[in-house]
Amino acid sequence: MNRAAPEPQANMGQPEPRLEARLKVTGEARYASDMPVHNPAFAFLVTSPIAKGAITGIDDKDARTVPGVLGIFTHENTAELKKLSWSQGGGGPTTSIQDLGPKIQHDGQIVAMTVADTFEAAREAAYKLKISYQEEIPSATFDSPGVTQTDAKKPTPKAGNAEAAFNDAPVKLEVAYSTPTQHHNPIELFTTTASWDGDQLTVYEPSQFMYGLKNKTAARLGIKPDKVHAVSPFVGGAFGSKSQQTPRTGLVALAARTLNRPVKLVPTRDQGFTIATYRAETRHAIKIGAAENGKIASFQHDGWEVTSRPDNYSVAGVEDSARMYGFGAVKTAVTTVHADRNTPGFMRSPPVVPYIYALESALDELAVKLKMDPIELRRVNDSNKDATGKEWSSRSLMKCYDQAAEAFGWSRRSAEPGSMRDGNWLIGWGCASAFYPTHIGAATARVKFNADGHARVEVAAHEIGTGVMTVVGQTAAERLGIPLDRVEVVVGDSNYPPVPVAGGSNQTASCCSVVMKACDAIMAKLGGANIKETVGSGPVKDVAASFSKLGVSTVEEYAEFVPDVVKPNAVTSLVDDPIKKLYEGSPSLGGGSHGEKLMYAMGAEFIEVRVHALTGEIRVPRIVGAFAAGRIMNTRTARSQYMGAMIWGVSSALHEATDIDKRNARYVNDNLADYMIPVNADIQQLEVILVPEQDNFINPVGVKGIGELGNVGTAAAVTNAVYHATGVRIRELPVRLEKLLTT
Amino acid sequence: MRPFEFERASDNQSAIATFNDLRSADIDAVNAQIQYLAGGTTLIDLMKLDVMKPTKVIDINALQQANGNIEFKNNGLRLGAMARMSQVADHADIQQNYPVIAQALRLAASAQIRNMAAIGGNVLQRTRCTYFRDTSYANCNKRAPGSGCAALEGVNRSHAVLGVSDQCIATYPGDFAQALMALDAQVELDGPRGKRTIPFASLHKKPDQTPNIETSLTPGELITAFNVAAAPYAKRSLFLKVRDRESYEFALASAAVALDLDNSNVRQARIALGGVATVPWRAKEAEAALAGNKIDDVTAKRAADAAFADAKPREHNAFKIELGKRTLTRALLQAAAMEVPT
C-alpha cells in the first residue's frame, strides 16, 4: 500500500489498479476517433462569428476549388435532419438550437461543415467558405439589455416562516455571491465518426450515455434505433459535456450517408466552447438569521442563472443548499435569465458547485460575525433532519470535519485575519463542506460465468476515467468468488445491455447493483450459497464441479435492476417502465432529496492559501479533504476521484472563468492557453482521507456516488482561507489577484 | 493552416537569398509572405489559427551550428540567436553573471517550449491579445490594418497600460526581451541589404498609428545574435514575474531589474517592465528616480510611481498600474537585498 493505494478500512474495497491502466499509460487505449474505419473522409466545422441574426448568403465558390473537397453542408442541404425536442435531463439534445441556420441564436453555432479527403483540405475549404450575416445586437448575460427572466420551475424548498424568523433573529447576515461561466474542456475533443454499411450506421463518439447516443442519433436521422450502433470504448474526460446529443452527431452521420463514405470529425478546442454545453454564470442572494450560539433559525437562498433564449435550463441547487443543515425555516427561489447564448448543460456537480459555494461562504461570514470557529458553527447546525423534517439515510459530516481538521492541524489556527504570516506571504486557513446527492437509476447487465472459472461482464457503461470497469469487475469477482484477473469487463457499446447516463455520480451504484444481481442469480443456478462459499476460497475445480452437475460449461444471466426511487408508484409519481425508457434512451435517475430519506455523500475540505502581501499572488500549498460516501468500492480510484475533484475545486476558485465580450455575446478566452486551469506547480500537498461509512438504505451495494463530491465546497474553502489571510472577502469568483491589491 | 512552400536553408546566405523573390520590398518583416521558421512555437501556432498566412516558410534550424553559440568575451556575452531558451536558461555562467537573463527565460513558457524555441524567435513572439489571435473577430488593427481594435472596449484585463495608442493596446508577451532591454543589449542582424547592429531598444515598435508594424526588421532580416556588454549591474540583477498561476503563464506584470550599488546607494539602476506595455519597456524615469539613493520602501515606491506616471488604463486592466508598481517595488527591494558574489 502507498499513498495512491490507501489501506481499505471498514466497508472499503481493495485498491485494485484500473483494468485499463496499462492500455492508457502505453497509449494503446483507443478512443472514439482512434477507431479505424475504411477510407474515411474528414470534416471541419464552420461556426458563427455572431450571436444573433441570420445568414444572408453562402458563397462556396472558393471553398469548392480546394483540391479534395467532397461536400459542403449548410442549412441549405441539411433540412432533412429532424429536430429533437429539448428537456433537461431526459437524455435528449443539448439544446433546441440544432439547425445550421439561417437563424443564428448563439455565438459559435455550427453553420457549415466541409468534408474532404484530408483534414487539411477540409480546414482550408472551411477558411475559404464565405458566409454573410445580418447581425442583430445580442444580449450577453446578466444585466445585458434585452434579457428576459422566467421562473426556473424547479423544486424550491420552503419550510416555516423564514422571513419572520429572520426578522426575529439577533444575528443577521445578508450577502450576495456570483460564479462565472465555466467550460468542461475535456482533453478529448467532441469528435464524431460515422460509418454506414447499407442502412446500418455505426457512430463512434465519446459518450456518457450509449443508449442516448444510439436513440437520439436515430431520431435525428429519422431512422429506427436498431439501425444505429454506438461505440465509445474510452472517453477522454467528459464531466457532463458528453451526456447529451449535440447537433454535430446527426450532421456527421448525414454527411457520411450523402457521400457514401465514413466521415470523421474532430472539432477544434475553441469550437468545443460553443458546440456542446457549459456551466452558466450564477448569482446568489442569501439571508441568514441566527441565534447568538450560532443556531440558524432562518435560511433564505435566491438564485439567478443564465440560460439560452429557447431552453429553460437551470441547476437550481437551492434544493440542496436549503437542506444541508438543521435550519429552523427556509425559503428559496430560482430565476432563469434568458440571453442569446447556447443552452448550458450539466458540468460536474451542476447544482451544488455554485449553490454550496454560496452557502458555505455565507456560513464562514456568519462564523466571523459570531466570532465562532467555523467548524463549531457547522457542528451547532448539524442535524439528523432538514427544515422540512426529512431525515438523512446517513450523515457523517462532523466525522469528516474532525478527521480533516486533525490532519490539517486546524487547532493551531489563530482566528484573526492577517495574523498568520511567513515573511512576505500572508497565510490563510479555511474550510467548507462538500455535499453531493446520492443517485441511482434502472440498469441492466449480462454476466457469463464459465466452468474454467472465468467471467465476462457486459454493460453499456461509460469509462469516462472514473474506473467503472474496475469496480464492476471487483463486484463480479466478489460475488462469483473468483480473482479479479479472471473477470473481463466490456463497456462503451450499445450492443451491450443499457445502464443510465454516467451523470449524477450514479454509475458505480447502478452498475454494481445490477451486476451483483446478475452474479447472484448465476450463483443461485450453480447451487446457491454453498457453492459460493467453496468457490470463494477454493480451487477452480470446485466451480467446474458445480458446472458439470448442471451439465453446462457456461451460465449466462441477463439482469434488470430497478431501484425503489425510480419504481413507478404513488411515492415516486412515475408511470413509465424505467427499463423500457432506458432502452429508448431516457435514463431514470432518482435519489438525493427526492426519496423517503435524504441521501447525500459528504465531506469537509481544508485549504491553506498564501497571498503575497505586496503583489497579491495566491498560492495553495496545502489541501486536506475527508469524505464519507457509503461503501468505497476501490480506495485507489476513490482517492483519485477526490484528488482530481479538489484540484478542480481550486481551479474553480482561482483560475477558471470564460470571459464574455458583452458587446457581442461571444466567448473571448476560448482556448486552453487563455482559459486558465492550474498547472502541476500550483498544486502542492494534497491529502485525501476516506472516512468509513455504512448505509444500507441507499441501494443494494451501499454505494454513494463520489465523482462529483470532491469539487463541491472547495471554492468556498479557498475564499474563506483568502479572507483569513487578508481580511478581504471575495464574493465574486474567480478570486484574482487584482481583488487583493486593495491593502 | 493554408498550403505553403517549405524550404530548408543551409546557411545564412541561402536563407536570406530566398527573400530575393519577394516583390514588394517595402513591406515589414512580420507581414512578409516569406517567414523564417526556427523553433516554430509562435509561427506554427499562428498559422494554425489562420492569423499568419505565409506562402513560403524557410526552416533555419540548420543554422543552429553557426548561430547557436553562447560565448563569453572580455567585453561581455554573445548569445547566438539560434540558441534554445533552455540552453541559455540552464547555463551556469549566465545564471551567476547575468541572473536576469537566466531567470526571465526559465520563468517563460513550459519546459517543452523552452527546449524548442530559439531565443531569436522568442523576442519576436507576437502578442497574446485574444482578438488578434482569433480571426473570427473582425476588428484588429494589427491583423487587418484599419479594421479597428476590439480590445479597446472589450475584454482587456491582460492588455497594456504603457506605450498604448488609440489603435492598439496589445501587450508584448515575452520575458527575455525585458532582460535584454535592462542590460542594454545590441542585436546583430544579417539581411538582403547586409549586416547591421542595432540597439535592442530599437527592435520593437510601439503601435502608434501602425500596430501592424511590430519591429524595425526589414523582410529577410535575420537576427543572428544578441550582445550584452559586461556591466557592473549585471550580477545584481533579477527577473520578477507576477502571474495568475505558478508556471506556464504570461506575466500580468514583470520587472527586469539590474543594480550597481555603491555601498547601499544606487550608482546605476536598469529597469525594464513586462506584461504592462505594448513593447519591452525601459523605465528610464524610474532609473533616474533611484540614482544616488539608497533603496528602501519609500524610494522603491517613488521609482515605481515614476515608471507608471504616463500609464493609460482601460476598463479591465486598471489594476495593472498598481500591480506594476508593486511588482517593480518588490523587484527593487529584492535586488538590493541580493547577495552578490564578488
Coordinates of N, CA, C and O in Angstrom, one line a residue, chain A residues 223-302:
Chain A
I223 N -34.5 7.5 -38.5 CA -34.4 6.0 -38.8 C -34.7 5.3 -37.4 O -34.7 5.9 -36.4
K224 N -34.8 4.0 -37.6 CA -35.1 3.2 -36.4 C -33.9 3.0 -35.5 O -32.8 2.8 -36.0
P225 N -34.1 3.0 -34.2 CA -32.9 2.9 -33.3 C -32.1 1.7 -33.5 O -30.9 1.7 -33.3
D226 N -32.7 0.6 -34.0 CA -31.9 -0.7 -34.2 C -31.0 -0.6 -35.4 O -30.2 -1.5 -35.6
K227 N -31.1 0.5 -36.1 CA -30.2 0.7 -37.2 C -28.9 1.5 -36.8 O -28.1 1.7 -37.6
V228 N -28.9 1.8 -35.5 CA -27.7 2.6 -35.1 C -26.9 1.8 -34.0 O -27.5 1.3 -33.0
H229 N -25.7 1.7 -34.2 CA -24.8 1.1 -33.3 C -23.8 2.2 -32.8 O -23.1 2.8 -33.6
A230 N -23.8 2.4 -31.5 CA -23.0 3.5 -30.9 C -21.8 2.8 -30.2 O -22.0 1.9 -29.4
V231 N -20.6 3.4 -30.5 CA -19.4 2.8 -29.9 C -18.6 3.9 -29.2 O -18.3 5.0 -29.8
S232 N -18.1 3.7 -28.0 CA -17.4 4.7 -27.2 C -16.5 4.0 -26.2 O -16.8 4.0 -25.0
P233 N -15.4 3.4 -26.7 CA -14.7 2.5 -25.8 C -14.1 3.2 -24.6 O -14.3 2.7 -23.5
F234 N -13.4 4.2 -24.8 CA -12.9 5.0 -23.7 C -13.3 6.5 -23.9 O -13.4 6.9 -25.1
V235 N -13.5 7.2 -22.9 CA -13.8 8.6 -23.0 C -12.7 9.4 -22.3 O -12.4 9.2 -21.1
G236 N -12.2 10.4 -23.0 CA -11.0 11.1 -22.5 C -11.5 12.4 -21.8 O -11.2 13.5 -22.1
G237 N -12.3 12.2 -20.7 CA -12.8 13.3 -20.0 C -14.2 13.7 -20.5 O -14.4 13.7 -21.8
A238 N -15.1 13.9 -19.6 CA -16.5 14.3 -20.1 C -17.1 15.3 -19.2 O -17.5 16.4 -19.6
F239 N -17.2 15.0 -17.9 CA -17.6 15.9 -16.9 C -19.0 16.5 -17.1 O -19.4 17.5 -16.7
G240 N -19.8 15.7 -17.8 CA -21.2 16.1 -18.2 C -21.3 16.6 -19.6 O -22.4 16.6 -20.2
S241 N -20.2 17.0 -20.2 CA -20.3 17.6 -21.6 C -20.6 16.6 -22.6 O -21.0 16.9 -23.8
K242 N -20.5 15.3 -22.3 CA -20.8 14.3 -23.3 C -22.0 13.4 -23.0 O -22.0 12.2 -23.3
S243 N -22.9 14.0 -22.2 CA -24.0 13.2 -21.7 C -25.3 13.4 -22.6 O -26.2 12.6 -22.4
Q244 N -25.3 14.3 -23.5 CA -26.5 14.6 -24.3 C -26.1 14.7 -25.8 O -24.9 14.8 -26.1
Q245 N -27.1 14.7 -26.6 CA -26.9 14.7 -28.0 C -26.7 16.1 -28.5 O -27.5 17.0 -28.4
T246 N -25.5 16.3 -29.1 CA -25.2 17.6 -29.7 C -25.6 17.6 -31.1 O -25.7 16.5 -31.8
P247 N -25.8 18.8 -31.7 CA -26.2 18.9 -33.1 C -25.2 18.2 -34.1 O -25.6 17.9 -35.2
R248 N -23.9 18.1 -33.7 CA -22.9 17.7 -34.7 C -23.1 16.2 -35.1 O -22.8 15.9 -36.2
T249 N -23.7 15.4 -34.2 CA -23.7 13.9 -34.5 C -24.5 13.6 -35.7 O -24.1 12.9 -36.6
G250 N -25.7 14.1 -35.7 CA -26.6 13.9 -36.9 C -26.0 14.4 -38.1 O -26.1 13.8 -39.2
L251 N -25.3 15.6 -38.0 CA -24.8 16.2 -39.2 C -23.7 15.3 -39.8 O -23.6 15.1 -41.0
V252 N -22.8 14.8 -39.0 CA -21.7 13.9 -39.5 C -22.3 12.6 -40.1 O -21.9 12.2 -41.2
A253 N -23.3 12.1 -39.5 CA -24.0 10.9 -40.0 C -24.6 11.2 -41.3 O -24.5 10.3 -42.3
L254 N -25.3 12.3 -41.4 CA -25.9 12.7 -42.7 C -24.9 12.9 -43.8 O -25.0 12.4 -44.9
A255 N -23.7 13.5 -43.5 CA -22.7 13.7 -44.4 C -22.1 12.3 -44.9 O -21.9 12.1 -46.1
A256 N -22.0 11.4 -44.0 CA -21.4 10.1 -44.4 C -22.4 9.4 -45.3 O -22.0 8.7 -46.2
R257 N -23.7 9.5 -45.0 CA -24.7 8.9 -45.9 C -24.7 9.5 -47.3 O -24.7 8.9 -48.3
T258 N -24.7 10.9 -47.3 CA -24.7 11.6 -48.6 C -23.5 11.3 -49.4 O -23.6 11.1 -50.6
L259 N -22.3 11.2 -48.8 CA -21.1 11.0 -49.5 C -20.8 9.5 -49.7 O -19.8 9.2 -50.4
N260 N -21.6 8.7 -49.1 CA -21.4 7.2 -49.2 C -20.0 6.8 -48.8 O -19.3 6.0 -49.4
R261 N -19.5 7.4 -47.6 CA -18.1 7.2 -47.2 C -18.1 7.5 -45.7 O -18.8 8.5 -45.3
P262 N -17.3 6.8 -44.9 CA -17.2 7.2 -43.5 C -16.7 8.6 -43.4 O -15.8 9.0 -44.1
V263 N -17.2 9.4 -42.4 CA -16.8 10.7 -42.2 C -16.3 10.9 -40.7 O -17.0 10.4 -39.8
K264 N -15.2 11.5 -40.6 CA -14.6 11.7 -39.2 C -14.5 13.2 -38.9 O -13.9 13.9 -39.7
L265 N -15.0 13.6 -37.8 CA -15.0 15.0 -37.4 C -14.2 15.1 -36.1 O -14.5 14.4 -35.1
V266 N -13.2 15.9 -36.1 CA -12.5 16.3 -34.8 C -12.6 17.8 -34.7 O -11.7 18.5 -35.3
P267 N -13.5 18.4 -34.0 CA -13.7 19.8 -34.0 C -12.5 20.4 -33.2 O -11.7 19.7 -32.5
T268 N -12.3 21.7 -33.3 CA -11.2 22.4 -32.6 C -11.6 22.7 -31.1 O -12.7 22.5 -30.7
R269 N -10.5 23.0 -30.4 CA -10.8 23.4 -29.0 C -11.7 24.5 -28.8 O -12.7 24.5 -28.0
D270 N -11.5 25.6 -29.6 CA -12.4 26.7 -29.5 C -13.9 26.4 -29.9 O -14.8 26.9 -29.3
Q271 N -14.0 25.5 -30.9 CA -15.4 25.1 -31.2 C -16.1 24.4 -30.1 O -17.3 24.5 -29.9
G272 N -15.2 23.7 -29.3 CA -15.8 22.9 -28.2 C -16.5 23.9 -27.2 O -17.3 23.4 -26.4
F273 N -16.1 25.1 -27.2 CA -16.7 26.1 -26.3 C -18.2 26.4 -26.6 O -18.9 26.9 -25.8
T274 N -18.5 26.1 -27.9 CA -19.9 26.6 -28.3 C -20.7 25.4 -28.9 O -21.9 25.6 -29.1
I275 N -20.1 24.3 -29.2 CA -20.9 23.2 -29.9 C -21.4 22.2 -28.8 O -22.1 21.3 -29.2
A276 N -21.0 22.4 -27.6 CA -21.5 21.5 -26.5 C -22.1 22.4 -25.4 O -22.6 23.5 -25.7
T277 N -22.0 22.0 -24.2 CA -22.6 22.8 -23.2 C -21.6 23.5 -22.2 O -20.4 23.4 -22.5
Y278 N -22.0 24.1 -21.2 CA -21.1 24.8 -20.3 C -21.8 25.0 -19.0 O -23.1 24.8 -18.9
R279 N -21.1 25.5 -17.9 CA -21.7 25.9 -16.7 C -22.0 27.4 -16.8 O -21.1 28.2 -16.9
A280 N -23.3 27.7 -16.6 CA -23.6 29.1 -16.8 C -23.3 29.9 -15.5 O -23.1 29.3 -14.4
E281 N -23.1 31.2 -15.7 CA -22.9 32.1 -14.6 C -24.1 32.1 -13.7 O -25.2 32.0 -14.2
T282 N -23.9 32.3 -12.4 CA -25.0 32.3 -11.4 C -24.8 33.5 -10.5 O -23.7 34.0 -10.3
R283 N -25.9 33.9 -9.9 CA -25.9 34.9 -8.8 C -26.7 34.4 -7.6 O -27.7 33.6 -7.8
H284 N -26.3 34.8 -6.4 CA -27.0 34.3 -5.2 C -27.2 35.4 -4.2 O -26.3 36.2 -4.0
A285 N -28.4 35.4 -3.6 CA -28.7 36.3 -2.5 C -29.0 35.4 -1.3 O -29.9 34.6 -1.4
I286 N -28.3 35.6 -0.3 CA -28.5 34.7 0.9 C -28.8 35.6 2.1 O -28.2 36.6 2.4
K287 N -29.8 35.1 2.9 CA -30.2 35.8 4.2 C -30.2 34.7 5.2 O -30.8 33.7 5.1
I288 N -29.4 35.0 6.3 CA -29.4 34.0 7.4 C -29.7 34.8 8.7 O -29.1 35.8 8.9
G289 N -30.6 34.2 9.5 CA -30.9 34.7 10.8 C -30.5 33.7 11.8 O -30.9 32.5 11.7
A290 N -29.6 34.1 12.8 CA -29.1 33.1 13.7 C -29.2 33.6 15.2 O -29.3 34.8 15.4
A291 N -29.2 32.6 16.1 CA -29.1 32.9 17.5 C -27.6 33.2 17.8 O -26.7 32.9 17.0
E292 N -27.4 33.8 19.0 CA -26.0 34.1 19.4 C -25.1 32.9 19.5 O -23.9 32.9 19.3
N293 N -25.8 31.7 19.8 CA -25.0 30.5 19.8 C -24.7 29.9 18.5 O -24.2 28.8 18.4
G294 N -25.2 30.5 17.4 CA -24.9 30.1 16.1 C -26.0 29.2 15.4 O -26.0 29.0 14.2
K295 N -27.0 28.9 16.2 CA -28.1 28.1 15.7 C -28.9 28.9 14.7 O -29.3 30.0 14.9
I296 N -29.0 28.4 13.4 CA -29.6 29.1 12.4 C -31.1 28.9 12.4 O -31.6 27.8 12.2
A297 N -31.9 30.0 12.6 CA -33.3 30.0 12.6 C -33.9 30.2 11.2 O -35.0 29.7 11.0
S298 N -33.2 30.9 10.4 CA -33.8 31.2 9.1 C -32.7 31.1 8.0 O -31.7 31.7 8.2
F299 N -33.0 30.4 6.9 CA -32.1 30.4 5.8 C -32.9 30.7 4.5 O -33.8 30.0 4.2
Q300 N -32.5 31.8 3.8 CA -33.2 32.1 2.5 C -32.1 32.2 1.5 O -31.1 32.9 1.6
H301 N -32.4 31.6 0.3 CA -31.4 31.5 -0.8 C -32.2 31.7 -2.1 O -33.0 30.9 -2.5
D302 N -31.8 32.8 -2.7 CA -32.4 33.1 -4.1 C -31.3 32.9 -5.1 O -30.2 33.5 -4.9

